[in-house]
Amino acid sequence: MATVQKNYIAGEWLAGPSEIENINPSDLSDIVGTYAQASADQLDSALDAAKSAQIEWAAYGLERKQAVLNAIGTEMMGRAEELGTLLSREEGKPLAEGRGEVFRAGQFFTYYAAEVLRQLGETADSVRPDIEIDVRREPVGTVAIISPWNFPTATASWKIAPALAYGNAVIWKPANITPASAHALTEIISRQDIPKGLFNLVMGAGRDVGQRLVESPMTDAISFTGSVPVGRGIAAAAVQNFTRVQMEMGSKNALFVTDDADLDLAVTLALGGAFGGTGQKCTASSRLVVMDGLHDAFVEKLVAGTKAMKVGHALTAGTQMGPVVSEDQLNENLAWVEKGRAEGADLACGGTRLSLETDGYYMAPGVFLNTTNDMQINRQEMFAPLASVIKVGSYDEGLAVVNDTNFGLTSGIVTRSLARATHFRRSARTGVVTVNLPTAGTDYHVPFGGRGDSSYGPREQGQTARDFYTIVKTAYIASGTPT
């Protein structure tokens, strides 16, 4: 009988009322592991334990907290090969991407370990005589972290690390499709010098554990990354208790290729941005907006490059694109191919399921041509290895197309013109803008987030994370007159 990997609640590893099997999308005969599902009572126990543990953790000395975060990050970076292999095995991204994700996740912890010592307050003189003012930040309390499957370690880490750094307790509900990475990170955290109940892993379906977590009056803050519909539901539940929320949701990112762009660079950026991570990135370049002067040459090289991409097992050397994460996701992707065709788009290549040496959820990357920005394939997030080319006649038209979306996470421009790059950087209505770089790929020490339907609430990452994970307190002190 397979060993069941348990939830971590109130400092104990606990079995649940049921389990799920975690299947390798690169090889459906490979069972990564069996993982316990938490019950409602266990979630309530985690919330109870977190409340008292958070008070104890907040009272820890700064260097003691710093040592905890440093230890977590250092171990993750040291085990990047091992944990990256596990991540790629369960999620499907190529091994190099899996290793890189784990290493970067470790950097989040070491970065926020340093931030522990940078929590400085402010002082001011009152407008009233003999009164001084002290302004400082305090922990928000118990933070619910709901993380996605596409970056199961990195996204969770950039939420968990600042939550702990700023003195909070954590209840983590990871995506149920990638429990192995969540369990591995929790095992590292569980061995640290932290109060029992400070950090809790509750695995389970969003409709059960997740819903109860966001509805609980004991949850003080919710950090969520996922889809827009789920985000709307979380916001509606949170407002009942006035729980603060931070949400990163959908996207429809555009890479704008101008007629003066370096053609080879533009194609390289488009291929990496559209198909890296099997297109399963919130920062993926799903819309390729190309000026007519370069359109035909760009399309020729783009299609050739797409056809040449090596699709294969995530752990096989030379694989450029792994499988789709699940059968449901694959079926959704194939449905988008048919929707695009029905709308009048031309599928230049790919968009089909592939049969390879191992049975998995493999899909050939696809490129749509002759598309318009009002097509649904250019309006809704597909989360698939599919990209659409939109031909425009001028820079102004291209910028208008880039901004014509309900989303606003990332956008990029490929150009040799400093004037165009500067104008685009200032005019693109997205939270992140790139110039001669892919739309995917961000740093951990600066803010990350979008506009419109892409984001809601304070920014993630960097020092701005404190705006969500802390509450400002203003204290007035009567100093009196010396005698």
Coordinates of C-alpha atoms in Angstrom, one line a residue:
M1 CA 0.0 0.0 0.0
A2 CA 1.4 3.4 -1.0
T3 CA 2.5 5.8 1.7
V4 CA 0.1 8.7 2.1
Q5 CA 1.7 12.1 2.4
K6 CA -0.1 14.0 5.1
N7 CA -1.3 17.5 5.9
Y8 CA 0.7 19.6 8.4
I9 CA -1.6 21.1 11.0
A10 CA -0.8 22.6 14.4
G11 CA 2.7 21.2 14.2
E12 CA 1.6 17.6 13.4
W13 CA 1.5 15.5 10.2
L14 CA -2.1 14.3 10.0
A15 CA -3.9 11.9 7.6
G16 CA -7.3 13.0 6.2
P17 CA -10.6 11.4 5.5
S18 CA -9.6 10.8 1.9
E19 CA -6.6 10.8 -0.5
I20 CA -5.8 11.6 -4.1
E21 CA -3.2 10.2 -6.5
N22 CA -0.8 12.6 -8.1
I23 CA -0.1 11.6 -11.7
N24 CA 2.9 12.5 -13.8
P25 CA 1.5 14.3 -16.9
S26 CA 4.6 13.2 -18.9
D27 CA 3.9 9.6 -18.1
L28 CA 0.4 8.6 -17.0
S29 CA 1.7 5.3 -15.6
D30 CA 3.9 7.1 -13.1
I31 CA 2.2 7.9 -9.8
V32 CA 4.2 10.6 -8.1
G33 CA 2.5 9.9 -4.7
T34 CA -0.7 9.7 -2.7
Y35 CA -1.8 12.8 -0.8
A36 CA -4.2 13.3 2.1
Q37 CA -7.1 15.6 1.8
A38 CA -7.9 17.8 4.8
S39 CA -11.3 17.8 6.5
A40 CA -13.3 20.9 7.6
D41 CA -12.5 20.1 11.2
Q42 CA -8.8 19.9 10.5
L43 CA -8.9 23.3 8.8
D44 CA -10.6 24.7 11.9
S45 CA -7.9 23.3 14.0
A46 CA -5.3 24.9 11.9
L47 CA -7.0 28.3 12.2
D48 CA -7.2 27.9 16.0
A49 CA -3.5 26.9 16.3
A50 CA -2.4 29.7 13.9
K51 CA -4.0 32.4 16.1
S52 CA -1.9 31.7 19.2
A53 CA 1.2 30.7 17.3
Q54 CA 1.2 34.0 15.4
I55 CA 1.4 36.0 18.7
E56 CA 4.3 33.9 19.8
W57 CA 6.1 34.3 16.4
A58 CA 5.6 38.0 16.4
A59 CA 7.4 38.2 19.7
Y60 CA 10.5 36.4 18.3
G61 CA 13.6 38.5 18.0
L62 CA 14.5 39.8 14.6
E63 CA 17.6 37.7 14.1
R64 CA 15.8 34.6 15.2
K65 CA 13.1 35.2 12.6
Q66 CA 15.8 36.0 10.0
A67 CA 17.6 32.8 10.7
V68 CA 14.4 30.8 10.0
L69 CA 13.8 32.3 6.6
N70 CA 17.5 32.1 5.7
A71 CA 17.6 28.4 6.6
I72 CA 14.5 27.7 4.4
G73 CA 15.9 29.5 1.4
T74 CA 19.4 28.1 1.7
E75 CA 18.1 24.5 1.9
M76 CA 15.8 25.1 -1.1
M77 CA 18.6 26.4 -3.2
G78 CA 20.9 23.6 -2.2
R79 CA 18.2 21.0 -3.1
A80 CA 17.2 22.7 -6.4
E81 CA 18.1 19.6 -8.5
E82 CA 16.1 17.2 -6.3
L83 CA 13.1 19.4 -5.7
G84 CA 13.1 20.7 -9.3
T85 CA 13.0 17.2 -10.6
L86 CA 10.0 16.5 -8.3
L87 CA 8.3 19.7 -9.5
S88 CA 8.9 18.9 -13.2
R89 CA 7.7 15.3 -12.7
E90 CA 4.3 16.4 -11.2
E91 CA 3.7 19.6 -13.2
G92 CA 5.3 18.9 -16.6
K93 CA 7.6 21.8 -17.1
P94 CA 11.1 20.9 -18.5
L95 CA 13.7 20.1 -15.8
A96 CA 15.7 23.2 -16.4
E97 CA 12.6 25.3 -15.6
G98 CA 11.8 23.1 -12.6
R99 CA 15.3 23.6 -11.1
G100 CA 15.2 27.3 -11.8
E101 CA 11.8 27.7 -10.1
V102 CA 13.0 26.0 -6.9
F103 CA 16.2 28.0 -6.8
R104 CA 14.3 31.2 -7.3
A105 CA 11.8 30.3 -4.6
G106 CA 14.8 29.9 -2.3
Q107 CA 15.9 33.3 -3.2
F108 CA 12.5 34.7 -2.1
F109 CA 13.1 33.4 1.4
T110 CA 16.6 34.7 1.7
Y111 CA 15.5 38.1 0.3
Y112 CA 12.7 38.4 2.9
A113 CA 15.1 37.1 5.6
A114 CA 17.1 40.3 4.9
E115 CA 13.8 42.3 4.9
V116 CA 13.2 41.2 8.5
L117 CA 16.0 43.6 9.6
R118 CA 14.7 46.4 7.4
Q119 CA 11.4 46.9 9.1
L120 CA 11.9 50.4 10.2
G121 CA 9.3 52.7 11.6
E122 CA 8.9 56.5 11.3
T123 CA 8.7 59.3 13.8
A124 CA 7.1 62.7 13.6
D125 CA 6.4 65.7 15.7
S126 CA 2.7 66.4 16.4
V127 CA 1.0 69.6 15.5
R128 CA 0.3 69.8 19.2
P129 CA 3.1 70.8 21.6
D130 CA 5.0 68.2 23.6
I131 CA 3.7 65.2 21.7
E132 CA 5.7 62.8 19.6
I133 CA 4.3 60.4 17.0
D134 CA 5.6 56.9 16.3
V135 CA 4.4 55.1 13.1
R136 CA 5.2 51.4 12.7
R137 CA 3.8 48.3 11.0
E138 CA 2.4 45.2 12.8
P139 CA 1.5 41.8 11.4
V140 CA -2.0 41.4 10.0
G141 CA -2.5 38.1 11.8
T142 CA -3.4 34.8 10.0
V143 CA -2.9 34.8 6.3
A144 CA -4.6 32.3 4.0
I145 CA -2.4 31.5 1.0
I146 CA -4.1 29.9 -2.0
S147 CA -1.5 29.1 -4.7
P148 CA -1.7 27.8 -8.3
W149 CA -0.4 24.7 -10.0
N150 CA 1.6 26.4 -12.8
F151 CA 4.4 27.7 -10.4
P152 CA 3.7 25.4 -7.4
T153 CA 6.8 26.4 -5.5
A154 CA 7.7 29.9 -6.7
T155 CA 4.3 31.5 -6.4
A156 CA 3.7 30.0 -3.0
S157 CA 7.1 31.1 -1.8
W158 CA 6.7 34.7 -2.8
K159 CA 3.6 34.7 -0.6
I160 CA 4.8 32.6 2.3
A161 CA 8.1 34.3 2.7
P162 CA 6.8 37.8 3.3
A163 CA 3.9 36.6 5.4
L164 CA 6.4 35.0 7.8
A165 CA 8.9 37.9 7.5
Y166 CA 6.3 40.4 8.7
G167 CA 5.3 38.3 11.6
N168 CA 2.2 36.4 10.4
A169 CA 0.9 32.9 10.7
V170 CA 0.1 31.0 7.5
I171 CA -2.6 28.6 6.3
W172 CA -1.5 27.3 2.9
K173 CA -4.0 25.7 0.5
P174 CA -2.0 24.7 -2.6
A175 CA -3.5 23.6 -5.9
N176 CA -4.6 20.0 -5.6
I177 CA -3.0 19.0 -8.9
T178 CA 0.5 19.7 -7.6
P179 CA 0.6 18.5 -4.0
A180 CA 4.1 17.0 -4.1
S181 CA 5.9 20.3 -4.3
A182 CA 3.7 21.8 -1.6
H183 CA 4.5 18.8 0.7
A184 CA 8.2 19.1 0.0
L185 CA 8.3 22.8 0.9
T186 CA 6.2 22.2 4.0
E187 CA 8.6 19.5 5.2
I188 CA 11.5 22.0 5.1
I189 CA 9.5 24.7 6.9
S190 CA 8.3 22.2 9.6
R191 CA 11.9 21.5 10.7
Q192 CA 12.5 25.2 11.5
D193 CA 12.5 27.1 14.8
I194 CA 8.9 28.2 14.6
P195 CA 5.9 27.8 17.0
K196 CA 3.6 24.9 16.5
G197 CA 0.7 26.0 14.4
L198 CA 2.5 29.0 12.8
F199 CA 2.6 27.3 9.4
N200 CA -0.1 24.9 8.2
L201 CA -0.5 22.9 5.0
V202 CA -4.2 22.0 4.2
M203 CA -4.5 20.1 1.0
G204 CA -7.9 19.7 -0.6
A205 CA -10.4 20.8 -3.2
G206 CA -11.0 24.5 -3.5
R207 CA -14.8 24.1 -3.3
D208 CA -14.3 22.4 0.1
V209 CA -11.2 23.5 2.0
G210 CA -10.6 26.7 0.0
Q211 CA -14.1 28.0 0.4
R212 CA -14.3 27.4 4.1
L213 CA -10.9 29.0 4.5
V214 CA -11.9 32.3 2.7
E215 CA -15.2 32.4 4.5
S216 CA -13.7 32.0 8.0
P217 CA -13.8 35.0 10.3
M218 CA -10.5 33.8 11.7
T219 CA -8.8 34.5 8.4
D220 CA -7.3 38.0 8.5
A221 CA -6.0 38.2 5.0
I222 CA -6.1 36.2 1.8
S223 CA -3.4 36.0 -0.9
F224 CA -4.7 34.2 -4.0
T225 CA -3.3 33.5 -7.5
G226 CA -5.7 31.8 -9.9
S227 CA -8.6 32.5 -12.3
V228 CA -10.8 35.5 -12.5
P229 CA -14.1 33.6 -11.7
V230 CA -12.5 32.1 -8.6
G231 CA -11.1 35.4 -7.6
R232 CA -14.5 37.1 -7.8
G233 CA -15.9 34.4 -5.5
I234 CA -13.1 34.9 -3.0
A235 CA -13.6 38.6 -3.0
A236 CA -17.3 38.2 -2.4
A237 CA -16.7 35.8 0.5
A238 CA -14.0 38.0 2.0
V239 CA -16.0 41.1 2.1
Q240 CA -18.5 39.5 4.5
N241 CA -15.8 39.6 7.2
F242 CA -13.9 42.6 5.7
T243 CA -11.0 40.3 5.2
R244 CA -8.2 42.0 3.3
V245 CA -7.4 40.4 -0.1
Q246 CA -4.6 40.4 -2.6
M247 CA -5.3 38.6 -5.9
E248 CA -3.4 37.9 -9.1
M249 CA -5.7 36.5 -11.7
G250 CA -6.0 36.2 -15.5
S251 CA -4.1 37.9 -18.3
K252 CA -4.0 38.3 -22.1
N253 CA -0.5 39.7 -22.6
A254 CA 0.7 41.2 -25.8
L255 CA 4.1 41.3 -27.4
F256 CA 4.2 44.2 -29.8
V257 CA 6.7 43.8 -32.7
T258 CA 7.3 47.0 -34.6
D259 CA 8.5 47.3 -38.1
D260 CA 12.0 48.4 -37.0
A261 CA 12.5 45.5 -34.7
D262 CA 15.4 43.0 -34.8
L263 CA 13.6 40.1 -36.5
D264 CA 15.5 37.2 -35.0
L265 CA 15.2 38.8 -31.5
A266 CA 11.5 39.3 -32.0
V267 CA 10.9 35.6 -33.0
T268 CA 13.0 34.3 -30.1
L269 CA 11.1 36.4 -27.6
A270 CA 7.8 35.4 -29.0
L271 CA 8.6 31.7 -29.0
G272 CA 9.9 31.8 -25.4
G273 CA 7.1 34.0 -24.2
A274 CA 4.3 32.1 -25.8
F275 CA 5.4 28.5 -25.3
G276 CA 7.7 28.5 -22.2
G277 CA 6.1 26.5 -19.5
T278 CA 3.7 25.0 -22.1
G279 CA 2.0 28.4 -22.3
Q280 CA 0.8 27.9 -18.8
K281 CA 2.0 31.2 -17.4
C282 CA 0.0 34.3 -16.4
T283 CA 2.8 36.3 -18.1
A284 CA 2.7 34.3 -21.4
S285 CA 2.7 36.2 -24.7
S286 CA -0.6 34.9 -26.1
R287 CA -1.1 37.9 -28.4
L288 CA 1.6 38.8 -30.9
V289 CA 0.8 42.2 -32.3
V290 CA 3.0 42.8 -35.4
M291 CA 3.3 45.8 -37.7
D292 CA 2.7 45.0 -41.4
G293 CA 6.2 46.0 -42.5
L294 CA 7.6 43.0 -40.7
H295 CA 4.6 40.8 -40.5
D296 CA 5.3 38.3 -43.3
A297 CA 8.9 37.7 -42.4
F298 CA 8.0 37.4 -38.7
V299 CA 5.3 34.9 -39.4
E300 CA 7.5 32.8 -41.6
K301 CA 10.2 32.5 -38.9
L302 CA 7.7 32.1 -36.1
V303 CA 5.9 29.2 -37.7
A304 CA 9.2 27.5 -38.5
G305 CA 10.4 28.0 -35.0
T306 CA 7.2 26.7 -33.5
K307 CA 7.3 23.5 -35.7
A308 CA 10.9 22.9 -34.7
M309 CA 10.2 23.0 -30.9
K310 CA 11.0 19.8 -29.2
V311 CA 8.0 18.6 -27.2
G312 CA 8.7 15.7 -24.8
H313 CA 8.9 14.2 -21.3
A314 CA 9.7 16.9 -18.8
L315 CA 12.8 15.0 -17.5
T316 CA 14.2 14.2 -20.9
A317 CA 17.3 16.1 -22.0
G318 CA 16.6 18.4 -24.9
T319 CA 12.9 18.9 -24.1
Q320 CA 11.9 22.5 -24.8
M321 CA 8.2 22.1 -24.0
G322 CA 6.7 19.6 -21.7
P323 CA 3.1 18.2 -21.5
V324 CA 0.0 20.1 -20.5
V325 CA -0.6 19.7 -16.8
S326 CA -3.8 17.6 -16.9
E327 CA -6.4 15.9 -19.2
D328 CA -9.0 18.6 -18.3
Q329 CA -6.5 21.3 -19.3
L330 CA -5.6 19.5 -22.5
N331 CA -9.3 19.2 -23.5
E332 CA -9.8 22.9 -22.8
N333 CA -6.8 23.7 -25.0
L334 CA -8.1 21.6 -27.9
A335 CA -11.5 23.2 -27.5
W336 CA -9.8 26.7 -27.9
V337 CA -8.3 25.5 -31.2
E338 CA -11.7 24.7 -32.6
K339 CA -13.1 28.0 -31.3
G340 CA -10.4 29.9 -33.0
R341 CA -11.1 28.1 -36.3
A342 CA -14.8 28.8 -35.9
E343 CA -14.0 32.5 -35.5
G344 CA -12.1 32.5 -38.8
A345 CA -8.5 32.3 -37.6
D346 CA -6.1 30.2 -39.6
L347 CA -4.1 27.6 -37.6
A348 CA -0.7 27.7 -39.2
C349 CA 0.7 24.8 -37.2
G350 CA 0.2 22.7 -34.1
G351 CA -2.8 22.7 -31.9
T352 CA -3.1 18.9 -31.9
R353 CA -2.5 16.2 -29.3
L354 CA 0.7 14.3 -29.7
S355 CA 1.5 10.6 -29.2
L356 CA 5.0 10.2 -27.9
E357 CA 7.1 7.4 -26.3
T358 CA 5.3 7.7 -23.0
D359 CA 1.5 8.3 -22.7
G360 CA 1.1 11.8 -21.5
Y361 CA -0.9 15.1 -22.1
Y362 CA 1.3 16.3 -25.0
M363 CA 0.2 19.0 -27.3
A364 CA 2.0 20.6 -30.3
P365 CA 2.4 24.3 -29.9
G366 CA 0.1 26.2 -32.2
V367 CA 0.0 29.6 -34.0
F368 CA -3.1 31.3 -35.2
L369 CA -2.8 33.7 -38.1
N370 CA -5.2 36.3 -39.6
T371 CA -6.7 37.0 -36.3
T372 CA -8.4 40.2 -35.0
N373 CA -8.4 41.5 -31.5
D374 CA -12.2 41.0 -31.1
M375 CA -11.9 37.2 -31.4
Q376 CA -12.4 35.3 -28.2
I377 CA -9.0 33.6 -28.6
N378 CA -7.6 37.2 -28.2
R379 CA -10.0 38.2 -25.4
Q380 CA -10.0 35.3 -23.0
E381 CA -7.1 33.6 -21.3
M382 CA -6.4 30.2 -22.8
F383 CA -3.5 29.1 -20.6
A384 CA -2.4 27.0 -23.5
P385 CA 0.6 26.7 -25.9
L386 CA -1.3 28.8 -28.4
A387 CA -0.4 32.2 -29.7
S388 CA -2.3 34.5 -32.1
V389 CA -0.7 36.9 -34.5
I390 CA -2.6 40.2 -35.0
K391 CA -1.5 42.4 -37.9
V392 CA -1.5 46.2 -37.5
G393 CA -0.8 49.0 -39.8
S394 CA 0.9 51.5 -37.5
Y395 CA 2.5 52.0 -34.1
D396 CA -0.6 53.8 -32.8
E397 CA -2.8 51.0 -34.0
G398 CA -0.6 48.5 -32.3
L399 CA -0.5 50.3 -29.0
A400 CA -4.3 50.6 -29.1
V401 CA -4.6 46.8 -29.7
V402 CA -2.2 46.1 -26.8
N403 CA -4.4 48.1 -24.5
D404 CA -7.7 46.8 -25.8
T405 CA -8.2 44.1 -23.2
N406 CA -10.0 43.6 -19.8
F407 CA -6.7 42.4 -18.4
G408 CA -3.4 44.3 -17.8
L409 CA -0.7 42.2 -16.3
T410 CA 2.3 42.4 -18.7
S411 CA 3.1 43.7 -22.1
G412 CA 6.2 44.0 -24.2
I413 CA 7.6 45.8 -27.2
V414 CA 10.4 44.8 -29.6
T415 CA 11.9 47.9 -31.3
R416 CA 15.2 49.6 -32.1
S417 CA 13.6 53.0 -31.5
L418 CA 14.2 54.7 -28.1
A419 CA 11.3 57.0 -28.8
R420 CA 8.9 54.2 -29.4
A421 CA 10.2 52.2 -26.4
T422 CA 9.8 55.2 -24.1
H423 CA 6.3 56.0 -25.3
F424 CA 5.2 52.4 -25.0
R425 CA 6.7 52.0 -21.6
R426 CA 4.7 55.1 -20.4
S427 CA 1.5 54.3 -22.4
A428 CA 0.9 50.6 -22.0
R429 CA -1.8 50.0 -19.5
T430 CA -0.2 47.0 -17.7
G431 CA 1.4 46.5 -14.4
V432 CA 4.6 45.2 -16.0
V433 CA 6.2 46.4 -19.2
T434 CA 9.2 44.9 -21.0
V435 CA 11.4 46.3 -23.7
N436 CA 13.2 43.9 -26.0
L437 CA 12.5 41.2 -23.5
P438 CA 9.9 38.5 -23.1
T439 CA 6.6 39.3 -21.4
A440 CA 7.4 36.5 -19.0
G441 CA 10.1 36.7 -16.3
T442 CA 10.2 39.0 -13.3
D443 CA 12.5 39.8 -10.4
Y444 CA 11.8 39.1 -6.8
H445 CA 13.0 42.4 -5.3
V446 CA 10.5 44.7 -7.2
P447 CA 6.7 44.9 -7.3
F448 CA 4.7 42.5 -9.4
G449 CA 1.0 42.9 -10.4
G450 CA -1.3 44.1 -13.0
R451 CA -4.4 46.2 -13.8
G452 CA -8.0 45.5 -14.7
D453 CA -9.1 41.9 -14.3
S454 CA -5.5 40.8 -13.8
S455 CA -5.0 42.0 -10.2
Y456 CA -6.9 43.2 -7.2
G457 CA -5.3 44.6 -4.0
P458 CA -1.7 45.5 -3.1
R459 CA 1.2 44.5 -5.2
E460 CA 3.2 41.3 -4.5
Q461 CA 7.0 41.0 -4.1
G462 CA 9.7 43.4 -3.1
Q463 CA 9.3 45.8 -0.3
T464 CA 5.8 46.7 -1.4
A465 CA 4.7 43.3 -0.1
R466 CA 4.6 44.9 3.4
D467 CA 1.5 46.9 2.3
F468 CA -0.5 43.7 2.4
Y469 CA 1.1 41.7 5.1
T470 CA 1.2 44.5 7.7
I471 CA -1.1 47.0 9.3
V472 CA 0.0 50.5 10.1
K473 CA -0.2 51.7 13.7
T474 CA 0.2 55.4 14.7
A475 CA 1.0 56.1 18.3
Y476 CA 0.9 59.5 20.1
I477 CA 3.2 60.0 23.1
A478 CA 3.0 62.9 25.4
S479 CA 6.6 63.7 26.3
G480 CA 5.8 66.5 28.8
T481 CA 7.9 69.4 29.7
P482 CA 11.3 68.7 31.4
T483 CA 11.6 70.2 34.9

